[in-house]
Short mmCIF file of C-alpha atoms in Angstrom, two decimals:
data_model
loop_
_atom_site.label_atom_id
_atom_site.label_comp_id
_atom_site.label_asym_id
_atom_site.label_seq_id
_atom_site.Cartn_x
_atom_site.Cartn_y
_atom_site.Cartn_z
CA MET I 49 0.00 0.00 0.00
CA PRO I 50 1.83 3.14 -1.16
CA VAL I 51 2.12 6.02 1.24
CA PRO I 52 -0.05 8.98 0.12
CA THR I 53 1.82 11.70 -1.75
CA ASP I 54 2.67 15.12 -0.37
CA PRO I 55 -0.22 17.41 -1.38
CA SER I 56 1.69 20.67 -0.69
CA GLN I 57 0.96 23.50 -3.03
CA GLU I 58 4.69 24.14 -3.55
CA LEU I 59 5.01 20.79 -5.32
CA ALA I 60 1.73 20.80 -7.22
CA GLU I 61 3.04 22.61 -10.30
CA TYR I 62 5.73 20.06 -11.09
CA SER I 63 4.91 17.42 -13.69
CA HIS I 64 5.32 14.54 -11.24
CA PRO I 65 4.81 15.98 -7.74
CA ASP I 66 4.56 12.42 -6.43
CA ARG I 67 8.36 12.16 -6.80
CA LEU I 68 9.07 14.86 -4.24
CA VAL I 69 8.19 15.46 -0.60
CA SER I 70 8.63 18.58 1.50
CA VAL I 71 10.35 18.78 4.87
CA PRO I 72 7.10 19.37 6.85
CA TRP I 73 5.47 16.40 5.13
CA LEU I 74 8.37 14.11 5.98
CA ALA I 75 8.46 15.34 9.57
CA ALA I 76 4.78 14.46 9.89
CA ASN I 77 5.15 11.07 8.20
CA LEU I 78 8.30 9.65 9.77
CA SER I 79 6.41 6.87 11.50
CA THR I 80 4.01 6.10 8.66
CA PRO I 81 4.12 2.34 7.97
CA GLY I 82 5.64 1.52 4.59
CA LEU I 83 7.80 4.65 4.51
CA VAL I 84 11.58 4.20 4.49
CA VAL I 85 13.92 7.18 4.72
CA VAL I 86 17.35 6.79 3.11
CA GLU I 87 20.29 9.16 3.44
CA SER I 88 22.90 9.22 0.68
CA ASN I 89 25.83 11.64 0.82
CA GLU I 90 29.13 12.41 -0.75
CA ASP I 91 30.81 11.94 2.64
CA ILE I 92 30.44 8.37 3.85
CA LEU I 93 30.48 9.39 7.55
CA LEU I 94 28.11 12.35 7.42
CA TYR I 95 25.11 10.15 8.20
CA ASP I 96 26.95 8.82 11.24
CA THR I 97 27.41 12.33 12.66
CA GLY I 98 23.62 12.67 12.86
CA HIS I 99 20.69 11.80 10.58
CA ILE I 100 16.91 12.03 10.41
CA PRO I 101 15.48 9.69 13.07
CA GLY I 102 14.90 6.25 11.57
CA ALA I 103 16.83 6.98 8.36
CA ILE I 104 19.15 4.34 6.97
CA LYS I 105 22.40 4.98 5.11
CA ILE I 106 23.16 3.93 1.55
CA ASP I 107 26.59 4.83 0.21
CA TRP I 108 26.88 5.53 -3.52
CA HIS I 109 30.42 4.28 -3.84
CA THR I 110 30.70 1.23 -1.64
CA GLU I 111 27.13 -0.04 -1.96
CA LEU I 112 25.58 1.02 -5.28
CA ASN I 113 28.68 0.47 -7.42
CA ASP I 114 30.13 -2.88 -8.37
CA PRO I 115 33.38 -3.28 -6.41
CA VAL I 116 35.41 -4.38 -9.44
CA VAL I 117 33.88 -3.32 -12.76
CA ARG I 118 32.90 0.32 -13.33
CA ASP I 119 29.19 -0.36 -13.25
CA TYR I 120 26.31 -0.55 -10.80
CA VAL I 121 25.38 -3.60 -8.82
CA ASP I 122 23.30 -6.13 -10.72
CA GLY I 123 19.84 -7.45 -9.87
CA ASP I 124 21.21 -9.93 -7.34
CA GLY I 125 23.39 -7.29 -5.75
CA PHE I 126 20.56 -4.76 -5.51
CA ALA I 127 18.18 -7.33 -4.05
CA ALA I 128 20.80 -8.33 -1.47
CA LEU I 129 21.45 -4.67 -0.56
CA MET I 130 17.74 -3.83 -0.25
CA SER I 131 17.06 -6.98 1.77
CA ALA I 132 19.93 -6.24 4.15
CA LYS I 133 18.63 -2.69 4.61
CA GLY I 134 15.15 -3.99 5.32
CA ILE I 135 13.59 -2.29 2.27
CA SER I 136 10.69 -4.06 0.56
CA ARG I 137 9.64 -3.68 -3.05
CA ASP I 138 6.36 -2.04 -2.02
CA ASP I 139 7.93 0.42 0.42
CA THR I 140 7.83 4.13 -0.31
CA VAL I 141 11.46 5.25 -0.24
CA VAL I 142 12.29 8.90 0.46
CA ILE I 143 15.94 9.77 -0.23
CA TYR I 144 17.77 12.84 1.00
CA GLY I 145 21.39 13.92 1.18
CA ASP I 146 24.02 16.65 1.26
CA LYS I 147 24.96 19.18 -1.42
CA SER I 148 21.42 19.90 -2.65
CA ASN I 149 20.73 16.19 -3.05
CA TRP I 150 23.51 15.38 -5.57
CA TRP I 151 24.06 11.92 -4.22
CA ALA I 152 20.45 11.47 -3.22
CA SER I 153 19.47 12.11 -6.85
CA TYR I 154 22.13 9.66 -7.95
CA ALA I 155 20.81 7.02 -5.54
CA LEU I 156 17.25 7.68 -6.76
CA TRP I 157 18.45 7.21 -10.33
CA VAL I 158 20.00 3.84 -9.42
CA PHE I 159 16.78 2.79 -7.63
CA THR I 160 15.00 3.72 -10.87
CA LEU I 161 17.32 1.46 -12.91
CA PHE I 162 15.74 -1.35 -10.91
CA GLY I 163 12.27 0.10 -11.31
CA HIS I 164 11.61 0.53 -7.60
CA PRO I 165 7.96 1.61 -7.85
CA ASP I 166 7.82 4.46 -5.33
CA VAL I 167 10.99 6.43 -4.71
CA ARG I 168 10.97 10.15 -3.88
CA LEU I 169 13.38 12.94 -3.01
CA LEU I 170 13.19 15.18 0.02
CA ASN I 171 13.09 18.68 -1.47
CA GLY I 172 16.16 20.54 -0.22
CA GLY I 173 17.78 17.45 1.26
CA ARG I 174 19.78 17.35 4.45
CA ASP I 175 20.38 21.08 4.62
CA ALA I 176 16.68 21.90 4.37
CA TRP I 177 15.89 19.42 7.14
CA ILE I 178 18.52 20.98 9.40
CA ALA I 179 17.49 24.54 8.49
CA SER I 180 13.92 23.76 9.52
CA GLY I 181 15.14 22.72 12.96
CA GLY I 182 14.53 19.05 12.24
CA GLU I 183 15.89 16.57 14.75
CA LEU I 184 19.10 14.66 14.02
CA THR I 185 20.18 11.55 15.85
CA ARG I 186 23.19 9.22 15.89
CA GLU I 187 20.96 6.32 16.80
CA VAL I 188 21.08 3.74 14.01
CA PRO I 189 17.76 1.95 13.48
CA ASP I 190 17.54 -1.81 14.00
CA LEU I 191 17.04 -3.29 10.57
CA SER I 192 14.97 -6.38 10.06
CA PRO I 193 15.99 -7.99 6.78
CA SER I 194 13.36 -8.01 4.04
CA ASN I 195 12.98 -10.27 1.05
CA TYR I 196 13.49 -7.94 -1.91
CA PRO I 197 12.96 -9.71 -5.25
CA VAL I 198 15.74 -9.98 -7.82
CA ILE I 199 14.85 -7.50 -10.57
CA ALA I 200 17.05 -7.25 -13.67
CA ARG I 201 18.56 -3.78 -14.03
CA ASN I 202 17.02 -1.90 -16.96
CA ASP I 203 19.73 0.27 -18.53
CA GLY I 204 17.63 1.02 -21.59
CA ASP I 205 15.31 3.78 -20.47
CA ILE I 206 17.28 6.21 -18.34
CA ARG I 207 20.95 5.33 -18.84
CA ALA I 208 23.17 6.23 -21.78
CA PHE I 209 26.51 4.67 -22.69
CA LYS I 210 29.29 6.25 -24.72
CA GLU I 211 28.08 4.60 -27.95
CA ASP I 212 24.58 5.96 -27.32
CA VAL I 213 26.00 9.46 -26.96
CA LEU I 214 28.01 9.11 -30.20
CA GLY I 215 24.78 8.17 -31.97
CA HIS I 216 22.90 11.00 -30.28
CA LEU I 217 25.11 13.93 -31.37
CA GLY I 218 22.88 16.60 -32.82
CA LYS I 219 20.05 15.89 -30.41
CA PRO I 220 19.70 17.67 -27.05
CA LEU I 221 22.73 17.08 -24.86
CA ILE I 222 23.34 18.90 -21.57
CA ASP I 223 26.67 19.35 -19.83
CA VAL I 224 25.90 20.21 -16.20
CA ARG I 225 29.50 20.76 -15.03
CA SER I 226 31.01 24.11 -14.11
CA PRO I 227 31.83 26.58 -16.91
CA GLU I 228 35.57 25.91 -16.36
CA GLU I 229 35.10 22.20 -16.90
CA TYR I 230 32.90 22.81 -19.96
CA SER I 231 35.42 25.08 -21.66
CA GLY I 232 38.28 22.70 -20.94
CA GLU I 233 40.24 24.87 -18.52
CA ARG I 234 39.94 22.09 -15.98
CA THR I 235 38.87 18.47 -15.86
CA HIS I 236 37.25 18.59 -12.45
CA MET I 237 35.18 20.95 -10.32
CA PRO I 238 36.80 24.14 -9.08
CA ALA I 239 38.37 23.32 -5.70
CA TYR I 240 38.17 19.60 -6.38
CA PRO I 241 41.23 17.47 -7.06
CA GLU I 242 42.65 17.62 -10.58
CA GLU I 243 41.96 14.07 -11.65
CA GLY I 244 39.84 11.82 -13.66
CA ALA I 245 40.21 12.70 -17.34
CA LEU I 246 43.12 13.07 -19.73
CA ARG I 247 41.57 15.78 -21.89
CA GLY I 248 39.46 18.84 -21.10
CA GLY I 249 36.47 20.28 -22.92
CA HIS I 250 32.96 19.03 -23.66
CA ILE I 251 31.07 16.73 -25.99
CA PRO I 252 30.38 18.64 -29.23
CA THR I 253 26.86 20.17 -29.37
CA ALA I 254 26.34 19.90 -25.59
CA ARG I 255 24.77 22.98 -24.03
CA SER I 256 26.22 24.19 -20.76
CA ILE I 257 23.62 24.37 -18.00
CA PRO I 258 25.38 23.92 -14.65
CA TRP I 259 23.29 21.70 -12.39
CA ALA I 260 23.05 24.31 -9.63
CA ARG I 261 20.93 26.59 -11.80
CA ALA I 262 18.04 24.25 -11.05
CA ALA I 263 18.39 24.72 -7.29
CA ARG I 264 17.74 27.58 -4.92
CA GLU I 265 20.23 28.79 -2.34
CA ASP I 266 18.56 26.64 0.30
CA GLY I 267 18.99 23.50 -1.80
CA THR I 268 15.32 23.14 -2.82
CA PHE I 269 14.38 22.98 -6.49
CA LYS I 270 13.38 26.15 -8.30
CA SER I 271 9.72 26.51 -9.18
CA ALA I 272 8.25 24.77 -12.21
CA SER I 273 7.95 28.06 -14.10
CA GLU I 274 11.56 29.04 -13.36
CA LEU I 275 12.75 25.61 -14.50
CA ARG I 276 10.64 25.77 -17.62
CA GLU I 277 12.08 29.15 -18.47
CA LEU I 278 15.62 27.83 -18.03
CA TYR I 279 15.37 24.58 -19.99
CA VAL I 280 12.50 25.13 -22.40
CA ASP I 281 12.25 28.87 -23.10
CA GLN I 282 15.94 29.83 -22.97
CA GLN I 283 17.49 26.67 -24.40
CA GLY I 284 14.60 25.67 -26.59
CA PHE I 285 14.57 22.04 -25.48
CA ASP I 286 11.43 20.25 -26.56
CA PRO I 287 9.85 18.15 -23.78
CA GLU I 288 9.15 15.45 -26.36
CA ALA I 289 12.75 15.27 -27.56
CA GLU I 290 15.29 12.74 -26.33
CA VAL I 291 17.73 14.36 -23.91
CA ILE I 292 21.01 13.11 -22.46
CA THR I 293 22.71 14.70 -19.46
CA TYR I 294 26.27 14.22 -18.25
CA CYS I 295 28.83 15.61 -15.79
CA ARG I 296 32.07 14.10 -14.48
CA ILE I 297 30.90 10.77 -13.06
CA GLY I 298 27.13 11.06 -13.38
CA GLU I 299 26.09 12.38 -9.98
CA ARG I 300 25.47 16.06 -10.73
CA SER I 301 23.76 15.04 -13.97
CA SER I 302 21.41 12.79 -11.96
CA HIS I 303 20.19 16.00 -10.34
CA THR I 304 19.44 17.55 -13.75
CA TRP I 305 18.02 14.22 -14.97
CA PHE I 306 15.56 14.33 -12.05
CA VAL I 307 14.60 17.92 -12.83
CA MET I 308 13.92 17.26 -16.51
CA LYS I 309 12.17 13.93 -16.08
CA TYR I 310 10.05 14.47 -13.01
CA LEU I 311 9.76 18.21 -12.46
CA LEU I 312 9.41 19.25 -16.12
CA GLY I 313 7.99 16.00 -17.45
CA PHE I 314 10.33 15.44 -20.40
CA ASP I 315 9.45 12.13 -22.08
CA SER I 316 12.90 10.67 -22.54
CA VAL I 317 15.85 11.73 -20.41
CA LYS I 318 18.95 9.61 -20.00
CA ASN I 319 21.96 10.08 -17.76
CA TYR I 320 25.37 9.29 -19.27
CA ASP I 321 27.10 8.04 -16.13
CA GLY I 322 30.41 7.39 -17.90
CA SER I 323 30.42 11.17 -18.28
CA TRP I 324 33.59 13.19 -18.65
CA THR I 325 35.83 10.73 -16.80
CA GLU I 326 35.11 8.30 -19.65
CA TRP I 327 34.70 10.67 -22.60
CA GLY I 328 37.70 12.81 -21.69
CA SER I 329 39.94 9.74 -21.61
CA ALA I 330 38.47 7.81 -24.55
CA VAL I 331 40.51 7.49 -27.74
CA ARG I 332 39.32 9.32 -30.87
CA VAL I 333 36.01 10.67 -29.63
CA PRO I 334 35.26 14.25 -30.70
CA ILE I 335 35.90 17.00 -28.14
CA GLN I 336 35.05 20.68 -28.29
CA THR I 337 36.93 23.25 -26.21
CA GLY I 338 35.86 26.79 -25.38
CA THR I 339 32.50 28.23 -24.53
CA GLU I 340 30.63 27.37 -27.76
CA PRO I 341 28.72 24.06 -28.01
CA GLY I 342 30.29 23.26 -31.38
CA GLU I 343 28.97 21.20 -34.28
CA ALA I 344 28.25 17.50 -34.53
CA PRO I 345 31.06 15.87 -36.51
CA MET G 103 55.21 3.91 24.39
CA SER G 104 57.42 6.04 22.20
CA ALA G 105 55.95 8.84 20.18
CA THR G 106 56.96 7.22 16.90
CA SER G 107 54.66 4.31 17.54
CA THR G 108 51.48 6.36 17.84
CA LEU G 109 50.74 6.06 14.13
CA GLY G 110 51.59 2.38 14.36
CA SER G 111 49.13 1.80 17.18
CA ILE G 112 46.46 3.76 15.34
CA ARG G 113 46.97 1.41 12.43
CA GLU G 114 46.79 -1.64 14.69
CA ASP G 115 43.58 -0.31 16.21
CA PHE G 116 42.00 0.02 12.77
CA LEU G 117 43.19 -3.36 11.53
CA ALA G 118 41.93 -5.13 14.65
CA LEU G 119 38.35 -4.11 13.81
CA GLU G 120 35.84 -5.46 11.33
CA VAL G 121 35.36 -3.15 8.35
CA PRO G 122 32.12 -1.44 9.55
CA ASP G 123 33.69 -0.77 12.94
CA ARG G 124 36.69 0.87 11.26
CA LEU G 125 34.28 3.55 10.06
CA GLN G 126 33.12 4.10 13.63
CA LEU G 127 36.72 4.52 14.76
CA LEU G 128 37.24 7.02 11.95
CA LEU G 129 34.17 8.86 13.25
CA GLU G 130 35.70 8.96 16.73
CA PHE G 131 38.83 10.53 15.26
CA SER G 132 36.63 12.98 13.36
CA ASP G 133 34.89 13.95 16.59
CA SER G 134 38.21 14.45 18.35
CA LEU G 135 40.01 16.69 15.87
CA PRO G 136 41.33 19.38 18.24
CA ASP G 137 39.84 22.82 17.74
CA VAL G 138 42.39 25.43 16.79
CA PRO G 139 41.94 28.50 19.01
CA GLU G 140 41.23 31.61 17.01
CA GLY G 141 44.44 33.48 16.26
CA ALA G 142 46.68 30.51 17.08
CA VAL G 143 47.59 30.31 13.41
CA PRO G 144 47.85 33.48 11.30
CA GLU G 145 45.39 33.41 8.39
CA ASP G 146 48.11 33.29 5.74
CA HIS G 147 49.79 30.27 7.36
CA TRP G 148 46.94 27.92 6.54
CA GLU G 149 47.42 25.84 3.42
CA ARG G 150 44.48 24.38 1.56
CA VAL G 151 44.77 20.66 0.91
CA GLU G 152 43.78 20.61 -2.74
CA GLU G 153 43.59 16.82 -2.83
CA CYS G 154 40.58 16.91 -0.53
CA GLN G 155 37.13 17.57 -1.87
CA SER G 156 36.13 19.57 1.19
CA PRO G 157 37.82 22.71 2.49
CA VAL G 158 40.61 21.33 4.64
CA PHE G 159 43.50 23.46 5.81
CA ILE G 160 46.75 22.48 7.48
CA SER G 161 49.39 24.44 9.33
CA VAL G 162 52.83 23.12 10.23
CA VAL G 163 55.07 25.24 12.48
CA ARG G 164 58.05 24.78 14.74
CA GLU G 165 57.35 25.78 18.35
CA SER G 166 60.63 25.72 20.32
CA ASP G 167 61.96 22.27 19.38
CA ASP G 168 58.65 20.70 18.43
CA ILE G 169 56.94 20.39 15.09
CA VAL G 170 53.27 21.24 15.59
CA VAL G 171 50.71 20.11 13.03
CA ARG G 172 47.24 21.65 13.09
CA ALA G 173 44.29 21.10 10.79
CA THR G 174 40.76 22.37 10.29
CA ALA G 175 37.94 20.74 8.38
CA PRO G 176 34.21 21.42 8.44
CA ALA G 177 31.76 19.29 10.42
CA GLU G 178 29.99 18.52 7.11
CA ALA G 179 33.10 16.62 5.99
CA PRO G 180 33.58 14.07 8.76
CA THR G 181 35.64 11.62 6.69
CA THR G 182 38.18 14.28 5.89
CA ARG G 183 38.11 15.48 9.50
CA GLY G 184 38.84 11.92 10.57
CA PHE G 185 41.87 11.68 8.29
CA ALA G 186 43.15 15.03 9.50
CA SER G 187 42.64 13.99 13.11
CA ILE G 188 44.59 10.74 12.63
CA LEU G 189 47.55 12.73 11.37
CA VAL G 190 47.30 15.49 13.99
CA HIS G 191 47.18 12.90 16.79
CA GLY G 192 49.61 10.48 15.18
CA LEU G 193 52.32 13.03 14.36
CA ARG G 194 52.15 14.77 17.72
CA GLY G 195 55.50 14.76 19.50
CA LEU G 196 57.45 13.41 16.53
CA THR G 197 60.74 14.96 15.44
CA ALA G 198 61.07 16.43 11.98
CA GLN G 199 62.99 13.37 10.82
CA GLU G 200 60.41 11.01 12.26
CA ILE G 201 57.66 12.81 10.35
CA LEU G 202 59.70 12.65 7.14
CA ASP G 203 60.17 8.93 7.72
CA VAL G 204 56.44 8.17 7.86
CA PRO G 205 55.78 5.94 4.82
CA PRO G 206 53.88 7.89 2.14
CA ASP G 207 51.47 4.98 1.80
CA PHE G 208 50.51 5.07 5.51
CA PRO G 209 46.91 6.11 4.62
CA LEU G 210 46.58 2.96 2.54
CA SER G 211 47.70 0.75 5.43
CA LEU G 212 44.69 1.44 7.67
CA GLY G 213 42.44 -1.10 5.99
CA LEU G 214 39.97 1.59 4.91
CA GLN G 215 40.03 1.01 1.14
CA ASN G 216 36.90 -1.09 1.16
CA ALA G 217 35.19 0.98 3.83
CA VAL G 218 35.63 4.46 2.39
CA SER G 219 37.02 3.76 -1.14
CA MET G 220 40.38 4.60 -2.68
CA LEU G 221 39.01 7.83 -4.07
CA ARG G 222 38.48 9.25 -0.62
CA LEU G 223 41.84 8.06 0.69
CA ARG G 224 43.66 10.26 -1.81
CA GLY G 225 42.84 13.27 0.31
CA MET G 226 44.67 11.82 3.29
CA SER G 227 47.74 11.04 1.18
CA GLY G 228 47.67 14.64 -0.02
CA MET G 229 47.54 15.89 3.56
CA LEU G 230 50.53 13.77 4.60
CA TRP G 231 52.54 14.83 1.54
CA ARG G 232 51.87 18.51 2.24
CA ILE G 233 52.77 18.16 5.92
CA LYS G 234 56.08 16.55 4.97
CA ARG G 235 56.82 19.28 2.46
CA HIS G 236 56.33 21.90 5.19
CA VAL G 237 58.57 19.96 7.55
CA GLU G 238 61.29 19.81 4.89
CA GLU G 239 61.07 23.59 4.50
CA LEU G 240 61.24 24.11 8.27
CA VAL G 241 64.41 22.05 8.68
CA ALA G 242 66.11 23.17 5.46
#
């Protein structure tokens, strides 16, 4: 039995308001049966310093990724992880995290690869919860293992590989990294370690829309009309067109993927998780430097 | 116990634990990173550790005969705080030469690769490398 959606007016204008919950709604629903709260952060210990009461931790790197191959866990691995965390297939999962939900969006995207039926984001994430005076605890909940079914991962609908991007050039492509990474001045975020790709620049034809333009200062998403102006009016993206987003490793672009798919209702949005760490090191793929998108080869 | 063995016993403490408990020990280090009193280090003496994703700063000075290592890192970056705290506690009381002799791969010897990932351990290696560089300058 799915948990009712958050009826708040602030969410009503988004295309899929059922994918988002507000801080007051979560505070009021923490003990609702069938609701599981998951925290997913960049820093693996942040949850342990204090989290929303009852929330469980899922780490993007050590739990959602395969430990050997650069890929996500498979159906068996996801079922084992969910079962160990006590999450059932019919649970409503609300994910939140640090940095305006970067890693929470990424975790939600991975849950979506396995078609988890009801997975939502907490609008504003960890910072919004704290800013509202929400309680934090170090008490880790007792987990009773569940029996999550093995579901084959579906990479076809929301995930793009390098070959897909090569075949997509000329159709809408969004680079959500910083302007310095887009132009090729650097291969990583400002103030982040210089690592990860051998060449700088962007995929030809990609438009630069840094992920943070979709978020407010407090970490919550901008309103539907502001988002529509940014992606549809200014950039001219057609909600019926196929869109691919990318960043450095696919986490910031999960944030934009969420915005386009669920807040603006684009039909087909894929996240290229190989992103610049793959493209910028691949042999003989086209690269454009500078501030212009460039032409498809 | 001699000062030089502090890092060694920290390593033994980590390796004696199961992987999930190693994270809890790292959290304890994070919680116990000593606060640096305001003004104790002049603003321009702090060096940003570029290898870390979060804003971490170190300061290495000689106070009488001792090398004193200080570090700051935000509460929102507990993993990095934990790494900084291990080094601040572990290097305390060591001579310049003893600090220079710490193996550069010490961060990799704590058994944290599977718990926090290699990616995150790079920051700690960067911190140690920068501390050693400062020590070399101080004794040059």
